[in-house]
Amino acid sequence: MTTASDQTEPKRRGRRAGGEDTKAVLLDAAREVFIARGYEGATVRSIAAKAGVDAAMVNHWFGSKENLFAQAVLKLPFDPTVLVARLLDGPPEQTGDRIARNFTTIWDATGGGPFAAIVRSVTSHDGVANVLREFFLTSVFAKITEGLDVDRVELRASLCASQVIGMGMVRYVVKFEPLASADVDTVVAAVGPNLQRYLTGDIG
Amino acid sequence: MTTASDQTEPKRRGRRAGGEDTKAVLLDAAREVFIARGYEGATVRSIAAKAGVDAAMVNHWFGSKENLFAQAVLKLPFDPTVLVARLLDGPPEQTGDRIARNFTTIWDATGGGPFAAIVRSVTSHDGVANVLREFFLTSVFAKITEGLDVDRVELRASLCASQVIGMGMVRYVVKFEPLASADVDTVVAAVGPNLQRYLTGDIG
DNA sequence: CACAGATTTCATCACTTGTTGAAAATTAGC
DNA sequence: GCTAATTTTCAACAAGTGATGAAATCTGTG
């Protein structure tokens, strides 16, 4: 709805009048459709239709559907290191709360879109599981546990990942109520302490 | 590999010699392929090939790919009520441990197959999210929280679901180490107490 | 053995997929 | 204003999808 053209006219050929960059329009449309349908479910034609251009533009501007997916979804919209810095900035005993608050806030801002897109494409696309692992484990949670002076840093990191990913699944993908609609403070109060135990508590 | 035929002969027509039930062979093959590839990724032809029969048998025995998916994957292989009974049988303060142990043991026994299959088909197939919700929320965790005499039963149920689903995602779908390879006791010691807090603890 | 019914394969349908090459229309440089 | 480069649409491809109807083959009953 955001970028579609409602015209059904015979649509004359040739270069566009000017202004809007088709490459950017395609990226937006692709992100939207990939989020809603996953990699295989999102067809090149449906993406092009939502962008209001011909399907051939995908190959012209991105070479392949594969590459469009990488550009639109796989490429992280922010730097993990600044996120880690923000999560480590504050009292160590409240790190769990900060993790819960930051992820919930960030994902809520986009309706959970990018998260859902990646999860929904975890089968279709070979690299998606690796991207997930690289981001959650290596770039974020391993960095945090390593900065906390605790034992079993890898296990603690994967446990945190399990809770954060599970929260994302329930809140944005399968949408279990009331967690799906709970406000951020409720989520932080519920999930934060459990994350804190994974980080610094006794895990057996 | 389990049910395939390695023959490349011209394969004569007509009714089979006898013995193996094609319907059951197809169900096994379907489960295997749906698990590995998701609903859209698993083609009728690939399922039939793995079963060693013609693709037309799918429509002959199940009417449609849709119905085969329902029969092979969506239909729960066990009764949720007996699971709930087992989870509630014992000291209430160890319910979290029992949940962690039971789900891990059950899923480990099948390599996490059915869980992965459902998650992987959560986009492609409209009913999958509903099946997930119906099972985890309504049939299992809501029943447990209702039997525990605590407040906010729905919120606690969805929180438990988030941790259990997250554990399943990390252990069986994206496979984050070391949680993916940790033995059951380690998982129970780590996850159990967090589930217990969601069930009977102070969640804000 | 004959024959009705069940089971299986085959050939094919209509449709959708990602991709490509050429033609048409527009813009930019001189 | 002419020309070259860029952008866009169109038409079509080969490959693959789920599904279907008929023919071929087997089984079971009489």
Short mmCIF file of C-alpha atoms (C1' of nucleotides) in Angstrom, two decimals:
data_model
loop_
_atom_site.label_atom_id
_atom_site.label_comp_id
_atom_site.label_asym_id
_atom_site.label_seq_id
_atom_site.Cartn_x
_atom_site.Cartn_y
_atom_site.Cartn_z
CA MET A 1 0.00 0.00 0.00
CA THR A 2 2.86 2.35 0.69
CA THR A 3 4.59 2.34 -2.63
CA ALA A 4 2.12 0.78 -5.03
CA SER A 5 0.70 2.51 -8.06
CA ASP A 6 -3.04 2.20 -8.46
CA GLN A 7 -2.94 2.80 -12.20
CA THR A 8 -4.23 0.17 -14.57
CA GLU A 9 -3.45 2.17 -17.69
CA PRO A 10 -1.44 0.59 -20.53
CA LYS A 11 1.60 2.13 -18.86
CA ARG A 12 3.88 3.57 -21.48
CA ARG A 13 7.47 2.52 -21.75
CA GLY A 14 10.74 4.32 -21.40
CA ARG A 15 12.56 6.18 -18.78
CA ARG A 16 10.51 7.60 -15.95
CA ALA A 17 9.70 11.29 -15.71
CA GLY A 18 12.17 11.72 -12.90
CA GLY A 19 12.38 11.96 -9.15
CA GLU A 20 11.75 8.60 -7.54
CA ASP A 21 14.55 6.14 -7.60
CA THR A 22 13.22 2.78 -8.72
CA LYS A 23 16.00 0.94 -7.01
CA ALA A 24 14.96 2.37 -3.64
CA VAL A 25 11.28 1.78 -4.36
CA LEU A 26 12.06 -1.84 -5.18
CA LEU A 27 14.04 -2.24 -1.97
CA ASP A 28 11.11 -0.99 0.12
CA ALA A 29 8.61 -3.18 -1.68
CA ALA A 30 10.91 -6.19 -1.43
CA ARG A 31 11.39 -5.73 2.29
CA GLU A 32 7.64 -5.52 2.76
CA VAL A 33 6.81 -8.61 0.70
CA PHE A 34 9.71 -10.71 2.03
CA ILE A 35 8.51 -9.91 5.55
CA ALA A 36 4.97 -10.96 4.79
CA ARG A 37 5.66 -14.05 2.70
CA GLY A 38 9.19 -15.28 3.28
CA TYR A 39 11.77 -15.84 0.57
CA GLU A 40 9.99 -18.47 -1.51
CA GLY A 41 6.52 -17.02 -0.97
CA ALA A 42 7.58 -13.61 -2.19
CA THR A 43 7.62 -13.76 -5.98
CA VAL A 44 9.58 -11.33 -8.11
CA ARG A 45 6.37 -10.36 -9.85
CA SER A 46 4.55 -9.56 -6.62
CA ILE A 47 7.43 -7.40 -5.42
CA ALA A 48 7.54 -5.56 -8.72
CA ALA A 49 3.77 -5.10 -8.65
CA LYS A 50 3.93 -3.58 -5.19
CA ALA A 51 6.68 -1.27 -6.39
CA GLY A 52 4.60 -0.35 -9.41
CA VAL A 53 7.21 -1.39 -11.96
CA ASP A 54 7.90 -4.29 -14.28
CA ALA A 55 9.34 -7.54 -12.94
CA ALA A 56 12.34 -7.19 -15.22
CA MET A 57 13.53 -4.27 -13.11
CA VAL A 58 14.52 -6.67 -10.36
CA ASN A 59 17.07 -8.35 -12.56
CA HIS A 60 18.11 -5.08 -14.11
CA TRP A 61 18.88 -3.40 -10.80
CA PHE A 62 19.81 -6.32 -8.58
CA GLY A 63 20.80 -9.11 -10.93
CA SER A 64 18.69 -11.73 -9.20
CA LYS A 65 16.00 -12.30 -6.61
CA GLU A 66 18.71 -13.77 -4.41
CA ASN A 67 20.70 -10.56 -4.42
CA LEU A 68 17.61 -8.43 -3.87
CA PHE A 69 16.86 -10.49 -0.76
CA ALA A 70 20.39 -9.97 0.50
CA GLN A 71 20.21 -6.22 -0.08
CA ALA A 72 16.71 -5.76 1.34
CA VAL A 73 16.64 -8.11 4.31
CA LEU A 74 19.95 -9.71 5.15
CA LYS A 75 21.90 -6.50 5.30
CA LEU A 76 21.66 -5.28 8.87
CA PRO A 77 20.24 -1.78 9.19
CA PHE A 78 22.53 -0.91 12.09
CA ASP A 79 25.91 -1.63 13.61
CA PRO A 80 25.87 -4.39 16.25
CA THR A 81 28.79 -2.84 18.12
CA VAL A 82 26.84 0.29 19.05
CA LEU A 83 24.01 -1.91 20.27
CA VAL A 84 26.41 -3.90 22.42
CA ALA A 85 27.89 -0.69 23.78
CA ARG A 86 24.44 0.50 24.78
CA LEU A 87 23.60 -2.84 26.41
CA LEU A 88 26.82 -2.78 28.45
CA ASP A 89 26.39 0.85 29.48
CA GLY A 90 24.95 0.79 33.00
CA PRO A 91 24.83 -1.33 36.15
CA PRO A 92 25.80 -4.94 35.34
CA GLU A 93 22.94 -6.26 37.45
CA GLN A 94 20.46 -4.56 35.13
CA THR A 95 21.92 -5.82 31.88
CA GLY A 96 19.04 -8.27 31.46
CA ASP A 97 16.52 -5.45 31.69
CA ARG A 98 18.44 -3.39 29.16
CA ILE A 99 18.57 -6.31 26.71
CA ALA A 100 14.82 -6.87 27.01
CA ARG A 101 14.03 -3.17 26.68
CA ASN A 102 16.32 -2.52 23.74
CA PHE A 103 15.28 -5.49 21.61
CA THR A 104 11.60 -4.94 22.32
CA THR A 105 11.80 -1.25 21.55
CA ILE A 106 13.83 -1.69 18.38
CA TRP A 107 11.63 -4.46 17.02
CA ASP A 108 8.39 -2.77 18.04
CA ALA A 109 9.40 0.28 16.02
CA THR A 110 9.25 -1.78 12.82
CA GLY A 111 6.44 -4.06 13.90
CA GLY A 112 8.93 -6.88 14.21
CA GLY A 113 9.34 -6.88 10.44
CA PRO A 114 13.01 -7.68 9.88
CA PHE A 115 12.99 -10.29 12.62
CA ALA A 116 9.94 -12.00 11.16
CA ALA A 117 11.41 -11.84 7.67
CA ILE A 118 14.60 -13.57 8.72
CA VAL A 119 12.80 -16.25 10.72
CA ARG A 120 10.35 -16.87 7.90
CA SER A 121 13.17 -17.34 5.45
CA VAL A 122 15.26 -19.56 7.67
CA THR A 123 14.51 -22.61 5.53
CA SER A 124 14.35 -21.28 2.03
CA HIS A 125 17.62 -19.48 2.21
CA ASP A 126 20.84 -21.22 3.13
CA GLY A 127 22.59 -18.24 4.66
CA VAL A 128 19.80 -17.07 6.94
CA ALA A 129 20.56 -19.37 9.86
CA ASN A 130 24.18 -18.30 9.63
CA VAL A 131 23.20 -14.63 9.67
CA LEU A 132 21.05 -15.22 12.73
CA ARG A 133 23.85 -17.06 14.48
CA GLU A 134 26.48 -14.53 13.54
CA PHE A 135 24.36 -11.66 14.81
CA PHE A 136 22.89 -13.03 18.02
CA LEU A 137 25.74 -15.20 19.20
CA THR A 138 28.96 -13.78 17.88
CA SER A 139 28.18 -10.09 17.51
CA VAL A 140 25.93 -9.48 20.48
CA PHE A 141 25.54 -12.00 23.31
CA ALA A 142 29.05 -13.43 23.25
CA LYS A 143 30.41 -9.90 23.47
CA ILE A 144 28.18 -9.20 26.45
CA THR A 145 28.98 -12.34 28.42
CA GLU A 146 32.69 -11.87 27.72
CA GLY A 147 32.42 -8.42 29.26
CA LEU A 148 30.80 -9.67 32.45
CA ASP A 149 33.51 -11.79 34.06
CA VAL A 150 31.47 -14.98 34.37
CA ASP A 151 32.05 -18.64 33.54
CA ARG A 152 30.58 -20.57 30.61
CA VAL A 153 30.24 -17.52 28.39
CA GLU A 154 29.12 -19.45 25.31
CA LEU A 155 26.37 -21.35 27.11
CA ARG A 156 25.10 -18.16 28.74
CA ALA A 157 25.11 -16.43 25.36
CA SER A 158 23.09 -19.15 23.66
CA LEU A 159 20.64 -19.18 26.55
CA CYS A 160 20.09 -15.44 26.21
CA ALA A 161 19.62 -15.91 22.50
CA SER A 162 17.00 -18.58 23.15
CA GLN A 163 14.95 -16.24 25.34
CA VAL A 164 15.26 -13.22 23.07
CA ILE A 165 14.46 -15.22 19.93
CA GLY A 166 11.59 -16.93 21.73
CA MET A 167 10.21 -13.58 22.79
CA GLY A 168 10.45 -12.39 19.19
CA MET A 169 8.73 -15.50 17.90
CA VAL A 170 5.82 -15.18 20.30
CA ARG A 171 5.47 -11.42 20.01
CA TYR A 172 5.97 -10.91 16.27
CA VAL A 173 5.65 -14.18 14.38
CA VAL A 174 3.03 -16.40 15.95
CA LYS A 175 1.59 -13.61 18.10
CA PHE A 176 0.54 -15.23 21.34
CA GLU A 177 -1.59 -12.99 23.51
CA PRO A 178 -1.20 -11.27 25.87
CA LEU A 179 2.57 -11.12 25.28
CA ALA A 180 2.13 -9.97 21.70
CA SER A 181 0.31 -6.81 22.79
CA ALA A 182 1.92 -6.22 26.18
CA ASP A 183 3.63 -2.86 26.62
CA VAL A 184 7.40 -2.65 26.81
CA ASP A 185 7.55 -2.20 30.59
CA THR A 186 5.58 -5.40 31.13
CA VAL A 187 7.91 -7.31 28.83
CA VAL A 188 11.00 -5.90 30.56
CA ALA A 189 9.69 -6.72 34.03
CA ALA A 190 8.88 -10.27 32.97
CA VAL A 191 11.79 -11.19 30.71
CA GLY A 192 14.58 -8.99 32.06
CA PRO A 193 15.24 -10.91 35.31
CA ASN A 194 15.34 -14.21 33.44
CA LEU A 195 17.92 -12.83 31.05
CA GLN A 196 19.86 -11.54 34.04
CA ARG A 197 19.96 -15.03 35.52
CA TYR A 198 21.29 -16.39 32.23
CA LEU A 199 23.98 -13.70 32.29
CA THR A 200 25.21 -13.67 35.88
CA GLY A 201 23.13 -16.17 37.85
CA ASP A 202 23.62 -19.79 38.83
CA ILE A 203 22.71 -21.88 35.79
CA GLY A 204 23.63 -25.24 37.24
CA MET B 1 17.13 -42.84 2.73
CA THR B 2 14.73 -44.71 4.96
CA THR B 3 11.97 -45.50 2.52
CA ALA B 4 13.44 -44.82 -0.89
CA SER B 5 13.75 -47.34 -3.68
CA ASP B 6 17.09 -47.39 -5.43
CA GLN B 7 15.68 -48.97 -8.58
CA THR B 8 15.92 -47.14 -11.85
CA GLU B 9 14.12 -49.82 -13.84
CA PRO B 10 11.21 -48.89 -16.14
CA LYS B 11 8.97 -49.68 -13.17
CA ARG B 12 5.95 -51.57 -14.34
CA ARG B 13 2.45 -50.38 -13.64
CA GLY B 14 -0.39 -51.84 -11.72
CA ARG B 15 -1.03 -52.84 -8.21
CA ARG B 16 2.00 -53.58 -6.04
CA ALA B 17 3.03 -57.09 -5.19
CA GLY B 18 1.79 -56.67 -1.67
CA GLY B 19 2.94 -55.89 1.84
CA GLU B 20 3.91 -52.26 2.25
CA ASP B 21 1.09 -49.80 2.52
CA THR B 22 1.75 -46.92 0.12
CA LYS B 23 -0.31 -44.53 2.19
CA ALA B 24 1.92 -45.09 5.22
CA VAL B 25 5.09 -44.94 3.12
CA LEU B 26 3.93 -41.62 1.69
CA LEU B 27 3.20 -40.27 5.17
CA ASP B 28 6.71 -41.11 6.34
CA ALA B 29 8.33 -39.62 3.27
CA ALA B 30 6.14 -36.52 3.50
CA ARG B 31 7.05 -35.94 7.13
CA GLU B 32 10.72 -36.25 6.30
CA VAL B 33 10.64 -33.88 3.33
CA PHE B 34 8.33 -31.34 4.98
CA ILE B 35 10.74 -31.23 7.92
CA ALA B 36 13.72 -30.66 5.70
CA ARG B 37 12.23 -28.20 3.25
CA GLY B 38 9.07 -26.64 4.68
CA TYR B 39 5.67 -26.65 3.01
CA GLU B 40 6.49 -24.77 -0.18
CA GLY B 41 9.97 -26.22 -0.53
CA ALA B 42 8.69 -29.77 -0.34
CA THR B 43 7.32 -30.65 -3.76
CA VAL B 44 4.81 -33.40 -4.36
CA ARG B 45 7.25 -34.98 -6.77
CA SER B 46 10.12 -35.00 -4.29
CA ILE B 47 7.93 -36.61 -1.63
CA ALA B 48 6.74 -39.25 -4.06
CA ALA B 49 10.31 -39.88 -5.20
CA LYS B 50 11.45 -40.42 -1.63
CA ALA B 51 8.55 -42.80 -1.13
CA GLY B 52 9.47 -44.60 -4.34
CA VAL B 53 6.09 -44.12 -5.99
CA ASP B 54 4.50 -41.92 -8.60
CA ALA B 55 3.50 -38.36 -7.77
CA ALA B 56 -0.09 -39.12 -8.66
CA MET B 57 -0.36 -41.30 -5.57
CA VAL B 58 -0.40 -38.20 -3.38
CA ASN B 59 -3.62 -37.01 -4.95
CA HIS B 60 -5.01 -40.50 -5.08
CA TRP B 61 -4.50 -41.19 -1.39
CA PHE B 62 -4.70 -37.73 0.14
CA GLY B 63 -6.56 -35.63 -2.38
CA SER B 64 -4.09 -32.77 -2.25
CA LYS B 65 -0.69 -31.70 -1.02
CA GLU B 66 -2.49 -29.54 1.52
CA ASN B 67 -4.24 -32.52 3.05
CA LEU B 68 -1.07 -34.60 3.04
CA PHE B 69 0.66 -31.86 5.02
CA ALA B 70 -2.18 -31.82 7.52
CA GLN B 71 -2.05 -35.59 7.93
CA ALA B 72 1.72 -35.86 8.10
CA VAL B 73 2.74 -32.83 10.11
CA LEU B 74 -0.13 -30.88 11.60
CA LYS B 75 -1.80 -33.85 13.22
CA LEU B 76 -0.23 -34.14 16.65
CA PRO B 77 1.36 -37.51 17.31
CA PHE B 78 0.18 -37.50 20.91
CA ASP B 79 -2.54 -36.28 23.21
CA PRO B 80 -1.72 -32.94 24.89
CA THR B 81 -3.79 -33.84 27.95
CA VAL B 82 -1.50 -36.68 28.94
CA LEU B 83 1.47 -34.38 28.55
CA VAL B 84 -0.18 -31.81 30.79
CA ALA B 85 -0.98 -34.48 33.33
CA ARG B 86 2.64 -35.53 33.40
CA LEU B 87 3.83 -31.93 33.75
CA LEU B 88 1.48 -31.32 36.67
CA ASP B 89 2.38 -34.59 38.41
CA GLY B 90 4.89 -33.71 41.12
CA PRO B 91 5.95 -30.86 43.38
CA PRO B 92 4.59 -27.54 42.03
CA GLU B 93 7.93 -25.85 42.68
CA GLN B 94 9.60 -28.22 40.19
CA THR B 95 7.09 -27.74 37.38
CA GLY B 96 9.57 -25.62 35.42
CA ASP B 97 12.14 -28.39 35.53
CA ARG B 98 9.59 -30.95 34.39
CA ILE B 99 8.55 -28.75 31.45
CA ALA B 100 12.15 -28.30 30.37
CA ARG B 101 12.94 -32.00 30.75
CA ASN B 102 9.83 -33.28 28.98
CA PHE B 103 10.00 -31.00 25.96
CA THR B 104 13.73 -31.50 25.53
CA THR B 105 13.44 -35.28 25.84
CA ILE B 106 10.47 -35.56 23.50
CA TRP B 107 11.99 -33.33 20.85
CA ASP B 108 15.44 -34.84 21.14
CA ALA B 109 13.97 -38.25 20.44
CA THR B 110 12.93 -37.12 16.95
CA GLY B 111 15.85 -34.76 16.41
CA GLY B 112 13.47 -31.84 16.77
CA GLY B 113 11.85 -32.78 13.48
CA PRO B 114 8.17 -32.01 14.01
CA PHE B 115 8.98 -28.79 15.81
CA ALA B 116 11.29 -27.65 13.02
CA ALA B 117 8.73 -28.65 10.40
CA ILE B 118 6.01 -26.56 11.96
CA VAL B 119 8.25 -23.55 12.50
CA ARG B 120 9.58 -23.79 8.97
CA SER B 121 6.08 -23.84 7.54
CA VAL B 122 4.78 -21.01 9.68
CA THR B 123 4.65 -18.69 6.69
CA SER B 124 3.66 -20.90 3.83
CA HIS B 125 0.72 -22.40 5.53
CA ASP B 126 -2.07 -20.30 6.97
CA GLY B 127 -3.08 -22.71 9.71
CA VAL B 128 0.35 -23.36 11.17
CA ALA B 129 0.51 -20.35 13.48
CA ASN B 130 -2.93 -21.27 14.75
CA VAL B 131 -1.86 -24.84 15.40
CA LEU B 132 1.17 -23.61 17.31
CA ARG B 133 -0.96 -21.24 19.36
CA GLU B 134 -3.63 -23.81 20.02
CA PHE B 135 -1.10 -26.36 21.20
CA PHE B 136 1.30 -24.28 23.28
CA LEU B 137 -1.09 -21.74 24.72
CA THR B 138 -4.51 -23.31 24.98
CA SER B 139 -3.75 -27.00 25.31
CA VAL B 140 -0.61 -26.92 27.43
CA PHE B 141 0.59 -23.81 29.21
CA ALA B 142 -2.80 -22.26 29.95
CA LYS B 143 -3.86 -25.56 31.50
CA ILE B 144 -0.74 -25.58 33.65
CA THR B 145 -1.00 -22.01 34.91
CA GLU B 146 -4.70 -22.48 35.61
CA GLY B 147 -3.81 -25.44 37.79
CA LEU B 148 -1.27 -23.49 39.83
CA ASP B 149 -3.40 -20.89 41.64
CA VAL B 150 -1.49 -17.84 40.41
CA ASP B 151 -2.48 -14.50 38.91
CA ARG B 152 -2.14 -13.45 35.25
CA VAL B 153 -2.41 -16.98 33.92
CA GLU B 154 -2.45 -15.95 30.26
CA LEU B 155 0.65 -13.78 30.52
CA ARG B 156 2.52 -16.49 32.39
CA ALA B 157 1.46 -19.03 29.78
CA SER B 158 2.70 -16.92 26.87
CA LEU B 159 5.97 -16.27 28.69
CA CYS B 160 6.54 -19.99 29.16
CA ALA B 161 5.75 -20.51 25.50
CA SER B 162 8.33 -17.87 24.55
CA GLN B 163 11.08 -19.67 26.49
CA VAL B 164 10.15 -23.15 25.27
CA ILE B 165 9.80 -22.07 21.66
CA GLY B 166 13.02 -20.07 21.91
CA MET B 167 14.82 -23.10 23.28
CA GLY B 168 13.45 -25.17 20.39
CA MET B 169 14.52 -22.58 17.84
CA VAL B 170 18.07 -22.39 19.16
CA ARG B 171 18.48 -26.12 19.74
CA TYR B 172 16.77 -27.54 16.64
CA VAL B 173 16.32 -24.90 13.96
CA VAL B 174 19.21 -22.45 13.98
CA LYS B 175 21.41 -24.66 16.17
CA PHE B 176 23.39 -22.30 18.36
CA GLU B 177 26.19 -23.99 20.23
CA PRO B 178 26.68 -25.04 22.93
CA LEU B 179 22.95 -25.17 23.68
CA ALA B 180 22.24 -27.22 20.56
CA SER B 181 24.46 -30.06 21.77
CA ALA B 182 24.07 -29.70 25.53
CA ASP B 183 22.77 -32.76 27.34
CA VAL B 184 19.28 -32.76 28.81
CA ASP B 185 20.39 -32.20 32.41
CA THR B 186 22.28 -29.07 31.44
CA VAL B 187 19.25 -27.70 29.63
CA VAL B 188 16.98 -28.49 32.57
CA ALA B 189 19.31 -26.87 35.09
CA ALA B 190 19.56 -23.75 32.95
CA VAL B 191 16.04 -23.31 31.61
CA GLY B 192 13.95 -24.96 34.32
CA PRO B 193 14.30 -22.25 36.98
CA ASN B 194 13.46 -19.53 34.49
CA LEU B 195 10.28 -21.37 33.50
CA GLN B 196 9.51 -21.75 37.19
CA ARG B 197 9.73 -18.00 37.68
CA TYR B 198 7.33 -17.47 34.78
CA LEU B 199 4.94 -19.95 36.40
CA THR B 200 4.95 -18.99 40.08
CA GLY B 201 7.45 -16.17 40.55
CA ASP B 202 7.14 -12.41 40.67
CA ILE B 203 6.92 -11.22 37.08
CA GLY B 204 6.38 -7.56 37.85
"C1'" DC C 1 -10.79 -69.03 -14.99
"C1'" DA C 2 -13.38 -64.81 -15.45
"C1'" DC C 3 -14.37 -60.53 -13.93
"C1'" DA C 4 -15.09 -56.45 -10.89
"C1'" DG C 5 -12.56 -53.45 -8.20
"C1'" DA C 6 -8.43 -51.52 -6.43
"C1'" DT C 7 -3.93 -49.77 -7.24
"C1'" DT C 8 -0.21 -47.75 -9.95
"C1'" DT C 9 2.05 -45.42 -13.75
"C1'" DC C 10 1.97 -42.43 -17.62
"C1'" DA C 11 1.05 -38.50 -20.31
"C1'" DT C 12 -0.46 -34.25 -20.09
"C1'" DC C 13 -2.86 -30.08 -18.53
"C1'" DA C 14 -2.94 -25.16 -17.09
"C1'" DC C 15 -0.32 -22.33 -14.37
"C1'" DT C 16 3.55 -20.01 -12.09
"C1'" DT C 17 8.32 -19.37 -11.36
"C1'" DG C 18 12.94 -16.53 -12.30
"C1'" DT C 19 15.22 -14.84 -16.04
"C1'" DT C 20 16.49 -12.78 -20.60
"C1'" DG C 21 16.76 -10.15 -25.03
"C1'" DA C 22 14.92 -6.82 -27.74
"C1'" DA C 23 12.21 -2.81 -28.59
"C1'" DA C 24 10.35 1.57 -27.03
"C1'" DA C 25 10.60 5.87 -24.55
"C1'" DT C 26 13.05 9.19 -21.99
"C1'" DT C 27 17.13 11.89 -20.54
"C1'" DA C 28 21.72 13.98 -20.97
"C1'" DG C 29 25.77 15.67 -23.61
"C1'" DC C 30 27.46 18.11 -27.39
"C1'" DG D 1 18.53 19.34 -32.54
"C1'" DC D 2 21.17 15.06 -33.00
"C1'" DT D 3 22.94 11.33 -30.88
"C1'" DA D 4 24.28 8.10 -27.37
"C1'" DA D 5 23.28 6.23 -23.02
"C1'" DT D 6 19.93 5.04 -19.69
"C1'" DT D 7 15.67 3.38 -18.16
"C1'" DT D 8 11.47 0.85 -18.76
"C1'" DT D 9 8.05 -2.28 -20.64
"C1'" DC D 10 6.94 -6.16 -23.34
"C1'" DA D 11 7.07 -10.84 -24.92
"C1'" DA D 12 8.77 -14.96 -24.38
"C1'" DC D 13 11.63 -18.75 -22.59
"C1'" DA D 14 12.72 -23.17 -20.11
"C1'" DA D 15 11.88 -25.26 -16.01
"C1'" DG D 16 9.03 -26.66 -12.48
"C1'" DT D 17 4.49 -26.70 -9.92
"C1'" DG D 18 0.02 -29.36 -8.36
"C1'" DA D 19 -3.44 -31.78 -10.37
"C1'" DT D 20 -6.24 -35.00 -13.55
"C1'" DG D 21 -7.99 -38.67 -16.57
"C1'" DA D 22 -7.06 -42.71 -18.81
"C1'" DA D 23 -4.68 -46.89 -19.50
"C1'" DA D 24 -2.23 -50.73 -17.52
"C1'" DT D 25 -1.63 -54.07 -14.06
"C1'" DC D 26 -2.57 -56.54 -10.05
"C1'" DT D 27 -5.72 -58.72 -6.29
"C1'" DG D 28 -9.62 -60.92 -4.51
"C1'" DT D 29 -14.09 -63.14 -4.96
"C1'" DG D 30 -17.13 -66.25 -7.25
#
